[in-house]
mmCIF file of C-alpha atoms and ligand atoms in Angstrom:
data_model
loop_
_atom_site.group_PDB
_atom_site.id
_atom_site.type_symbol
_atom_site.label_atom_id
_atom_site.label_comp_id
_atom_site.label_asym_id
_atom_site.label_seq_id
_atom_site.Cartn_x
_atom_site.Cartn_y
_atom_site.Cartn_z
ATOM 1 C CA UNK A 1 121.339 125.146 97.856
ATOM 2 C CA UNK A 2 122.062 128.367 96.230
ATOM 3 C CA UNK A 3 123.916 127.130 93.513
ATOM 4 C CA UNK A 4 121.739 124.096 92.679
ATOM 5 C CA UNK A 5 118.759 126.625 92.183
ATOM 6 C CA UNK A 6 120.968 128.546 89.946
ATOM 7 C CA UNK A 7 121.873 125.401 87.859
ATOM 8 C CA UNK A 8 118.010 124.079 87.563
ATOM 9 C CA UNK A 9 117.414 127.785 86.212
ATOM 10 C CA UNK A 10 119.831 127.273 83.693
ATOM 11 C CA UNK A 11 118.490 123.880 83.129
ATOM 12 C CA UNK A 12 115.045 125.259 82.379
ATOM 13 C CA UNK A 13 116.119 128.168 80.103
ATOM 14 C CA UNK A 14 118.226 125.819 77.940
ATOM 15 C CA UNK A 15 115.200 123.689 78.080
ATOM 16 C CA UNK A 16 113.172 126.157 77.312
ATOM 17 C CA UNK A 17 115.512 127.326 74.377
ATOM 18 C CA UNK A 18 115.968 123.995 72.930
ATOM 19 C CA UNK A 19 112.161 124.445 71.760
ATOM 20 C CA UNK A 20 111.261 121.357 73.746
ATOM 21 C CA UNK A 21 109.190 122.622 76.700
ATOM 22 C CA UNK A 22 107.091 125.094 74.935
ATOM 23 C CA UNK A 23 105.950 122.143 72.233
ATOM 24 C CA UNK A 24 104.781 120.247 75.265
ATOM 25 C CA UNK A 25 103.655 123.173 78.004
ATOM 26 C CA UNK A 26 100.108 122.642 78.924
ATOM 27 C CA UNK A 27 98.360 125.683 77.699
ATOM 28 C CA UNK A 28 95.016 125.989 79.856
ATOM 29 C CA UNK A 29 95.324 127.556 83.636
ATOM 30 C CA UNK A 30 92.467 125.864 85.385
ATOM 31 C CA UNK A 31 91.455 126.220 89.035
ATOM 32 C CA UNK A 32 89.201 124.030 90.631
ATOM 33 C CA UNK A 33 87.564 124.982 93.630
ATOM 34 C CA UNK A 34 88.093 121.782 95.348
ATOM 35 C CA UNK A 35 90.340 118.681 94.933
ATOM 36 C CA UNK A 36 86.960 116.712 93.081
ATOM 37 C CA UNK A 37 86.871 118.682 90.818
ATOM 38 C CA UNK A 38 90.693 118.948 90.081
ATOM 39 C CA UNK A 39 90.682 115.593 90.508
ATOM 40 C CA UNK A 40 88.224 115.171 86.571
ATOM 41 C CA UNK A 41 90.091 118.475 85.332
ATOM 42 C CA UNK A 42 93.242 116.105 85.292
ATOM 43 C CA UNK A 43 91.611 112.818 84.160
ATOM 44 C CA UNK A 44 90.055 115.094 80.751
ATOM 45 C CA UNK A 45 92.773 117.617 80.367
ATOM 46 C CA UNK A 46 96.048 115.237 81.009
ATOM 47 C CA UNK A 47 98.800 117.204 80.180
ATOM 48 C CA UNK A 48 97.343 119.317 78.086
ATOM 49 C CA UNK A 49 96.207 121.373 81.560
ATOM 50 C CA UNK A 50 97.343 122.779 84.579
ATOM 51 C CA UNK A 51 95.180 122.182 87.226
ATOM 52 C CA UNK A 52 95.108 123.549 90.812
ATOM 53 C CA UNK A 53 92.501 123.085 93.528
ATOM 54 C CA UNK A 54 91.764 125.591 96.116
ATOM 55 C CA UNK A 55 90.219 124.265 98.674
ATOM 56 C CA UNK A 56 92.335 121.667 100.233
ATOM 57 C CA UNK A 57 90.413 117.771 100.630
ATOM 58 C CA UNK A 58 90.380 117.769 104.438
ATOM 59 C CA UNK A 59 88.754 121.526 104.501
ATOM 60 C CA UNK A 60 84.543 122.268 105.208
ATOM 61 C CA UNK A 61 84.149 123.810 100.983
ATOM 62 C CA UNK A 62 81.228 125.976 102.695
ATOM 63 C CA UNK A 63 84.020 127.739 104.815
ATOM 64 C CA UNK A 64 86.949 128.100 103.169
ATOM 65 C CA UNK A 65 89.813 130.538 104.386
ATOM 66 C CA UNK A 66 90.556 132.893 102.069
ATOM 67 C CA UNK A 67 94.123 133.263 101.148
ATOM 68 C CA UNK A 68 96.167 136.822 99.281
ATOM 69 C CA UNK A 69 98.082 133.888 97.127
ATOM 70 C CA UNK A 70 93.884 132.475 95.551
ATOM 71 C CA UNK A 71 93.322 135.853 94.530
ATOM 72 C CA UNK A 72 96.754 136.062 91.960
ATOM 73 C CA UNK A 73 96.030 132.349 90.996
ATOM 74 C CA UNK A 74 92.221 133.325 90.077
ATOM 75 C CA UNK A 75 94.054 136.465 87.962
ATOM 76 C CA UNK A 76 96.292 133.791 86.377
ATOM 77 C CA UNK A 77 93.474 131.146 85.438
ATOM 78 C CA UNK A 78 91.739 130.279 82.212
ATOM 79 C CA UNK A 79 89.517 128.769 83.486
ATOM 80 C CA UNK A 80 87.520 128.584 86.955
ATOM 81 C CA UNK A 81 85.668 125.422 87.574
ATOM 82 C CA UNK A 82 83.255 125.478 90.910
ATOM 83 C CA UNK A 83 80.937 123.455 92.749
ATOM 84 C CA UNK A 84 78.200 125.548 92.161
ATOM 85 C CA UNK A 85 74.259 125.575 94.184
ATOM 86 C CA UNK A 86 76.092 128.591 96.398
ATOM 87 C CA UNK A 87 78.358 125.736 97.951
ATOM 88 C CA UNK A 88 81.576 128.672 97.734
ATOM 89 C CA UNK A 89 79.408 131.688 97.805
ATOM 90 C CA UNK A 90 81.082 132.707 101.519
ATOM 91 C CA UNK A 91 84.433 132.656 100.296
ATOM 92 C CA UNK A 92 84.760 132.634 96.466
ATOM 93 C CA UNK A 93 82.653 135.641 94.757
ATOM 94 C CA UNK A 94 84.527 138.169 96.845
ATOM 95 C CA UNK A 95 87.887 136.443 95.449
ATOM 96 C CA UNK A 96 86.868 136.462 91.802
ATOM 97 C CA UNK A 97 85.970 139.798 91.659
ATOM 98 C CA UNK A 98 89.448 140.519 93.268
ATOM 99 C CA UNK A 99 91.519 138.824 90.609
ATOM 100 C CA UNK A 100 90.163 141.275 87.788
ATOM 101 C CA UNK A 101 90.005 138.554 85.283
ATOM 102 C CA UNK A 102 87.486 138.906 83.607
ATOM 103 C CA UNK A 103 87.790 135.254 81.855
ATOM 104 C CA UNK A 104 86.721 133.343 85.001
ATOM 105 C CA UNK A 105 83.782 136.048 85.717
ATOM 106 C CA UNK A 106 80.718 133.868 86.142
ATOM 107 C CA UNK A 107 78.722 133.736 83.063
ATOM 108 C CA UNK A 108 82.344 134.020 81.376
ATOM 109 C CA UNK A 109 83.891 131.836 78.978
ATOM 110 C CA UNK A 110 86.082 130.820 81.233
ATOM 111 C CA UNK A 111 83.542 129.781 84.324
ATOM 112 C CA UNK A 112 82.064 126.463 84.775
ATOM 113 C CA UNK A 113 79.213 125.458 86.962
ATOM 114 C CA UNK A 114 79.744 121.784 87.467
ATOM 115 C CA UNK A 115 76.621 121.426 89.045
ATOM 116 C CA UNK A 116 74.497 122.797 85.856
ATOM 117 C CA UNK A 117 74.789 118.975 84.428
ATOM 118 C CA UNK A 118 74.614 116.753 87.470
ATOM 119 C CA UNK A 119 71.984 115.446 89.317
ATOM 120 C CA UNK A 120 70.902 117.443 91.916
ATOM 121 C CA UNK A 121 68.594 116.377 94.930
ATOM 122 C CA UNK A 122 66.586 118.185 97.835
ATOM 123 C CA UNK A 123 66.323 121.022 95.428
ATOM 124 C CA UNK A 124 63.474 123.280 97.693
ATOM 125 C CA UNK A 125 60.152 123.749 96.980
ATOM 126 C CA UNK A 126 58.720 127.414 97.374
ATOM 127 C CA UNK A 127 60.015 130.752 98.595
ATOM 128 C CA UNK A 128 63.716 130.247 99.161
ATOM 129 C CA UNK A 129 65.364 131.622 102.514
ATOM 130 C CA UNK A 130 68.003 131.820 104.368
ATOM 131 C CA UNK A 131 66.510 132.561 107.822
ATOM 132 C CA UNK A 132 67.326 129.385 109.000
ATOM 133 C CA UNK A 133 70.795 129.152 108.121
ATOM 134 C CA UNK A 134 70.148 126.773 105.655
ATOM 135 C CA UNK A 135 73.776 126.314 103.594
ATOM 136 C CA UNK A 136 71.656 124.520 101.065
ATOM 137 C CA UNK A 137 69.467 126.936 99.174
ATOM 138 C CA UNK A 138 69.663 125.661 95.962
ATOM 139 C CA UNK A 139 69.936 121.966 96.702
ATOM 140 C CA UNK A 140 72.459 119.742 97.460
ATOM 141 C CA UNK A 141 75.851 121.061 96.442
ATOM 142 C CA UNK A 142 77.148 117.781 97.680
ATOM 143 C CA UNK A 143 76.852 116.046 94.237
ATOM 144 C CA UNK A 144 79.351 114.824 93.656
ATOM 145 C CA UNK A 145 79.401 111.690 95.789
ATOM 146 C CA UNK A 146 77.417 109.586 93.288
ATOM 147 C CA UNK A 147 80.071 108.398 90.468
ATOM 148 C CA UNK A 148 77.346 109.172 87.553
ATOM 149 C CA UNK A 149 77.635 113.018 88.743
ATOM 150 C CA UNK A 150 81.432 112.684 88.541
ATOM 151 C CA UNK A 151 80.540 110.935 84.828
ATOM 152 C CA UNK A 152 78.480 113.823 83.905
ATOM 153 C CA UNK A 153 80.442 116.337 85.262
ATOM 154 C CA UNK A 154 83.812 114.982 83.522
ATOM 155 C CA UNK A 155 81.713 115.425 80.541
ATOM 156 C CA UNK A 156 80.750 119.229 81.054
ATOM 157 C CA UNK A 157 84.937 119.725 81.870
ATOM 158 C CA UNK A 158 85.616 118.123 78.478
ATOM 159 C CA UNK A 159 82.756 120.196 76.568
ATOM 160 C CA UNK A 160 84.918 123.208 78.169
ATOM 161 C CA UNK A 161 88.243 122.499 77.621
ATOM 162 C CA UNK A 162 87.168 122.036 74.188
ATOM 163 C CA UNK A 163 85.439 125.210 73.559
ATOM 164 C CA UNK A 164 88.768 126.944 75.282
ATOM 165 C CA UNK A 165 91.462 124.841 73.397
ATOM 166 C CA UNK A 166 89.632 123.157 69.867
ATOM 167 C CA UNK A 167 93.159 121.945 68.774
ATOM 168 C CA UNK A 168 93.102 119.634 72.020
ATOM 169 C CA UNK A 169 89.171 118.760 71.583
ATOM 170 C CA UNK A 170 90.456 115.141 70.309
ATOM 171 C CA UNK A 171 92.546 114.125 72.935
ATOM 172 C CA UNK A 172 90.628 115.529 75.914
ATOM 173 C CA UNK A 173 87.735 113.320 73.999
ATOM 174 C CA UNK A 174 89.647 110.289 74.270
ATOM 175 C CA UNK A 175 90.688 111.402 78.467
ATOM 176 C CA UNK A 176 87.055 111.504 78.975
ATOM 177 C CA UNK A 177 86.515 107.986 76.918
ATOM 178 C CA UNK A 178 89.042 106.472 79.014
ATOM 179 C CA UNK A 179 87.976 107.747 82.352
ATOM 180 C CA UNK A 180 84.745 107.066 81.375
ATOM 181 C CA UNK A 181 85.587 103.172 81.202
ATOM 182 C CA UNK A 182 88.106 102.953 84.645
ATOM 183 C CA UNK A 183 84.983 104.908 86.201
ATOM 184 C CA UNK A 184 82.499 102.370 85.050
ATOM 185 C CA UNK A 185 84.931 99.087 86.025
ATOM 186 C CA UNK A 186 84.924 101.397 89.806
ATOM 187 C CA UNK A 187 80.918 101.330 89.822
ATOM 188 C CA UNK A 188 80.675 97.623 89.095
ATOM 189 C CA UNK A 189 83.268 96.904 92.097
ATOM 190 C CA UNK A 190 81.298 99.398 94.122
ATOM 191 C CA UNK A 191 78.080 98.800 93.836
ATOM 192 C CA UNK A 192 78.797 94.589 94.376
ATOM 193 C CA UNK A 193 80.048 95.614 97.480
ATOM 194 C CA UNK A 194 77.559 98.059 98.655
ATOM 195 C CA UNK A 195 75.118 95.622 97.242
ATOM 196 C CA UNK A 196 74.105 93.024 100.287
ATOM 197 C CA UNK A 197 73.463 96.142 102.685
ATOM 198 C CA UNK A 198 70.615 98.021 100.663
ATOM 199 C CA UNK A 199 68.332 100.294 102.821
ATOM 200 C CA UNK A 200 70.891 100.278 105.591
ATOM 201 C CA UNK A 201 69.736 103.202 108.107
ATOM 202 C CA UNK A 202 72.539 105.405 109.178
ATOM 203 C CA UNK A 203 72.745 108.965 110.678
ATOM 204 C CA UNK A 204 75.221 111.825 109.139
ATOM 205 C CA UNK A 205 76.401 115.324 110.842
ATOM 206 C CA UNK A 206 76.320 117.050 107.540
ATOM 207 C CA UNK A 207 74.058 116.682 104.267
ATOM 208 C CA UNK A 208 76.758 115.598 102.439
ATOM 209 C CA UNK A 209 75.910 112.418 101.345
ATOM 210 C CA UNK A 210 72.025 112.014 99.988
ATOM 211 C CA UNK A 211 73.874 112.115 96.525
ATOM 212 C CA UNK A 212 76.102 109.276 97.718
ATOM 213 C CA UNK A 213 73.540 107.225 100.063
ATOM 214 C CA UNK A 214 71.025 107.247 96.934
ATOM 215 C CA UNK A 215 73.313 105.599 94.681
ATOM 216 C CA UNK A 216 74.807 103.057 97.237
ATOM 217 C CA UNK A 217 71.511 102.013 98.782
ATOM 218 C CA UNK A 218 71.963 103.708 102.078
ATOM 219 C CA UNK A 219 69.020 104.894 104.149
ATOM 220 C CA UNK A 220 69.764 108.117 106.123
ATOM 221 C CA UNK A 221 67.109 108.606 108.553
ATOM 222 C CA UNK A 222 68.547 111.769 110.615
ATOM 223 C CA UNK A 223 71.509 114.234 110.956
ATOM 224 C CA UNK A 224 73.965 115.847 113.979
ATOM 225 C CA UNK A 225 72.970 119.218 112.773
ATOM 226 C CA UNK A 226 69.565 120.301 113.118
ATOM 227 C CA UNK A 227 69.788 121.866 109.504
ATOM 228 C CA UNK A 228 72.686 122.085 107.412
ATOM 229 C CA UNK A 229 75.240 125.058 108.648
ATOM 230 C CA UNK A 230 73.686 125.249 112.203
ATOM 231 C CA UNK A 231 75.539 123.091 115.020
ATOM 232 C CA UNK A 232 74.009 120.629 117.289
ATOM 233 C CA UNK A 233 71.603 121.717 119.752
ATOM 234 C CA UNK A 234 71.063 119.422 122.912
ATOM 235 C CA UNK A 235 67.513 119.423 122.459
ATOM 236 C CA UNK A 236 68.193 118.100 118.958
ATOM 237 C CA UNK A 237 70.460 115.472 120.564
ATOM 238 C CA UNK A 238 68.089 114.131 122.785
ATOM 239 C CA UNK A 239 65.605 113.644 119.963
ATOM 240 C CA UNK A 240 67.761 112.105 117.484
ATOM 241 C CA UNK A 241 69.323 109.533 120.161
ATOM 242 C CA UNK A 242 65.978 108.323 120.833
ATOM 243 C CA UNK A 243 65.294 108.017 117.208
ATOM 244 C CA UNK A 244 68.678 106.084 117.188
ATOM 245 C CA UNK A 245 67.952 103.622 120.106
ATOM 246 C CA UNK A 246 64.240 103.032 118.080
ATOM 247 C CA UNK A 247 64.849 102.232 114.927
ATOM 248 C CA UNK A 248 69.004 100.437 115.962
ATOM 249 C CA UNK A 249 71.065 102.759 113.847
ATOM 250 C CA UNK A 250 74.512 101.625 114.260
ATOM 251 C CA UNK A 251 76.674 103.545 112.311
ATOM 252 C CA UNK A 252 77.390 107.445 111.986
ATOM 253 C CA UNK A 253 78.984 109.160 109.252
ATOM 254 C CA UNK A 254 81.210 112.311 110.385
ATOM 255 C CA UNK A 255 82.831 114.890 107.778
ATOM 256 C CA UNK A 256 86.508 115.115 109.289
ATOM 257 C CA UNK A 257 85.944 118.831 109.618
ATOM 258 C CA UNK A 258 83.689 118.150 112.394
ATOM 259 C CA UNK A 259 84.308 118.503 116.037
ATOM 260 C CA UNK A 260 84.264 114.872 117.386
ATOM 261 C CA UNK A 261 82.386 115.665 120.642
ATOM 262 C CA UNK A 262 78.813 115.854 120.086
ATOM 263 C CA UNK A 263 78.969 112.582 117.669
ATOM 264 C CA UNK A 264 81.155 110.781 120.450
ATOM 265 C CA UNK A 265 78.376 111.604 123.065
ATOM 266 C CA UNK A 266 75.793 110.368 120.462
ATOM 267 C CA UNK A 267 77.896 107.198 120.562
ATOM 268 C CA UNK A 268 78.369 106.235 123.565
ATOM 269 C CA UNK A 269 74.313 106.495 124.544
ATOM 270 C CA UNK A 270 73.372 104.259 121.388
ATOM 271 C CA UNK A 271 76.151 102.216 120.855
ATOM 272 C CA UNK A 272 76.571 103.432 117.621
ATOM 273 C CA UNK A 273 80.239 103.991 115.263
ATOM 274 C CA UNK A 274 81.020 107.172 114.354
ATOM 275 C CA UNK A 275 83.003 106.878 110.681
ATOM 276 C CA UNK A 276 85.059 110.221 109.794
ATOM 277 C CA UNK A 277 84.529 109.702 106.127
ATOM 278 C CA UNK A 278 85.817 111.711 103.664
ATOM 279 C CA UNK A 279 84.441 113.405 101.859
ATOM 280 C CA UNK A 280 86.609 114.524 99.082
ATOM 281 C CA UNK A 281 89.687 113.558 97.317
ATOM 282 C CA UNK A 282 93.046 114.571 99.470
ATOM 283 C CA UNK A 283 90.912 113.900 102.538
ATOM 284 C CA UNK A 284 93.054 111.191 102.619
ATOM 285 C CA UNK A 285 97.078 110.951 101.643
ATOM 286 C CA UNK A 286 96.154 107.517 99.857
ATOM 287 C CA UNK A 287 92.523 109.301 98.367
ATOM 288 C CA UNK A 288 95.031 110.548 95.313
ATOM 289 C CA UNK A 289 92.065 110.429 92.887
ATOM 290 C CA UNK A 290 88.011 110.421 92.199
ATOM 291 C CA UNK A 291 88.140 106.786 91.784
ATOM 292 C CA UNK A 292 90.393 106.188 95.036
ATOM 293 C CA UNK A 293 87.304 108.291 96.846
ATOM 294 C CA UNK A 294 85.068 105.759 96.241
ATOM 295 C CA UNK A 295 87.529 102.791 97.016
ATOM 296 C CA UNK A 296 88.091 104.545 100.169
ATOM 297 C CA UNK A 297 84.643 105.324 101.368
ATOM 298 C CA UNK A 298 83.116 102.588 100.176
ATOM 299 C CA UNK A 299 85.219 99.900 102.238
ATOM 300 C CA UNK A 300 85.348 102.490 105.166
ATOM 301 C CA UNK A 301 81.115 101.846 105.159
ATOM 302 C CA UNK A 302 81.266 98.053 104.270
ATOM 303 C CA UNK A 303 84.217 97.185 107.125
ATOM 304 C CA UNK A 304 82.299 99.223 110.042
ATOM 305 C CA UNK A 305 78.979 97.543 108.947
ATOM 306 C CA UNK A 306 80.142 94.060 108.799
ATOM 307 C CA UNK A 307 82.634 94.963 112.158
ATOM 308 C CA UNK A 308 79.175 96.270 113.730
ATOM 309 C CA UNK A 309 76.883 93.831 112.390
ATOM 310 C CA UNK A 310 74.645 96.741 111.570
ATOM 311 C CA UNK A 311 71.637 95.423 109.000
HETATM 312 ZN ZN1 ZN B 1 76.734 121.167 102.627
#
C-alpha cells in the first residue's frame, strides 16, 4: 500500500513535470452548496472546473451539519455558489465568515445567488417574520425542482464562470448550449408523461415541491407540517386526514429526511401512498445528474399514480 502511494506520487510529479497536467488542470475552485447545484456547475464548467457540493443529496439543505473540513474547502474556493432565499442561512454564513476568503464573501466576486434569476413562488406579502418558524421567509428556496429554474440558473453559473475565467467564456458557452438542448429533449419526455394526470391532488411533508408541482401539473392541496420547519402536530393530523378522506388524495410525497411515522399513520387512515421522493441529485446512487432527478421523480409519481389509480 505504502509503496504504491509512493509510486502514484512519483507518477503525478513526472506528470506534473512533463507540462501535461498543468495545460489541462481546471483552474476555478467552485463549491456548491448542494449536489443541484454542483450538478449545473459541472454541465457549464466541464473540465475547465472543480466542483464540490457540500451538502450531501440525501441531507434536509435547511439543516446541514457543519463540518471543520467545509470551512478549509470554503478558504480554498473561487467561487461559492448557494441556494439562496435563506435556504443555508443556519449553517452556511457562520462557515463563510470562518474560511477568511474574502472571494466567496456574499456580494463578492466570487458568490453566486442562484436564486437571483429563477423563478421564485410563495414569495410573502407584508411584514416578514419569523415567529412562526417559518423556514421560508423569502419564498420558496425549493426552486429548483422546475427544469426552466435549472435552465436559468445554468445560465447565471455560465455568466459567472465567465466573468471569473474570460479565456474559458467560449467553451463554458457551448456547455451551457449543449445542456441547454439534453435539458429541453428531458422536458419534452417529462412533461408527456406527467401530461394525462394534470391537476392531480396530492399532499407533501415539506414545501419542497410548489416549484416542481407547478410545472408538472400537480395539485398540492395540504402538507405534514403545519408550516414549513415546524413538525406535525396531532391536531394538524386530524385535520389534514379528514381533508384527505374528502377530497380522495391518494398519494403523499415524503422528503427522505423525514421521519416515516407520522406520514405512515396518515396512510394507513386514508389509504393513501407515501412516496420518499427525492429531492435532490445524490438522493439516489442512480440520481448521478439534474437530468437523472427528473427521470427519477418523475416515474416515481407516474408508477404510484397509475399503481394507485389515483385521478
Ligand atoms: Zn424548505
Amino acid at each position: 500500500m505504502e509503496s504504491r502511494m509512493r509510486r502514484l506520487a512519483a507518477l503525478v510529479v513526472a506528470v506534473t513535470a512533463s507540462g501535461i497536467a498543468p495545460a489541462q488542470a481546471a483552474s476555478l475552485k467552485v463549491l456548491a452548496t448542494t449536489e443541484d447545484l454542483a450538478s449545473l456547475t459541472r454541465e457549464v464548467g466541464g473540465d475547465r472546473v472543480q466542483v464540490e457540493a457540500l451538502a450531501k443529496g440525501y441531507q434536509d439543505p435547511h439543516f446541514v451539519e457543519a463540518k471543520p473540513s467545509f470551512v478549509l474547502k470554503l478558504h480554498a474556493a473561487d467561487l461559492l455558489v448557494a441556494v439562496g432565499r435563506e435556504m443555508e442561512i443556519g449553517w452556511l454564513p457562520a462557515l463563510v465568515n470562518q474560511s477568511r476568503n474574502a472571494k466567496i464573501q456574499v456580494g463578492a466576486a466570487g458568490y453566486l445567488d442562484a436564486s437571483l434569476t429563477a423563478h421564485i413562488l410563495e414569495i410573502p406579502q407584508g411584514q416578514i417574520t419569523r415567529a412562526m418558524g417559518d423556514v421560508h421567509p423569502f419564498g420558496n428556496p425549493h426552486y429548483w425542482l422546475d427544469p426552466a429554474n435549472g435552465r436559468r440558473v445554468a445560465q447565471a453559473i455560465q455568466a459567472k464562470l465567465a466573468e471569473l475565467s474570460p479565456a474559458d467564456a467560449g467553451y463554458f458557452a457551448s456547455r451551457y448550449a449543449d445542456f441547454d438542448k439534453r435539458l429541453a429533449v428531458g422536458e419534452a419526455r417529462w412533461d408527456a408523461a406527467m401530461a394525462p394526470y394534470k391537476g392531480l391532488k396530492v399532499v407533501t411533508y415539506h414545501r419542497s415541491w410548489p416549484n416542481f408541482c407547478e410545472r408538472f401539473g400537480l395539485d398540492v392541496v395540504g402538507y405534514i407540517e403545519p408550516r414549513p420547519g415546524i413538525p406535525p402536530s396531532p391536531s394538524h393530523i386530524i385535520a389534514l386526514i379528514q381533508e384527505m378522506k374528502r377530497l380522495g388524495i391518494k398519494i403523499v410525497l415524503v422528503e427522505p429526511y423525514f421521519d416515516l411515522r407520522t406520514p405512515n399513520s396518515v396512510a394507513r387512515e386514508t389509504g393513501a401512498r407515501i412516496l420518499v421522493m427525492p429531492p435532490s441529485v445524490g438522493g439516489e446512487k442512480e440520481i448521478t445528474d439534474y437530468v437523472a432527478l427528473f427521470d427519477h421523480d418523475v416515474k416515481l409519481v407516474v408508477d404510484a399514480i397509475v399503481e394507485t389509480g389515483a385521478r
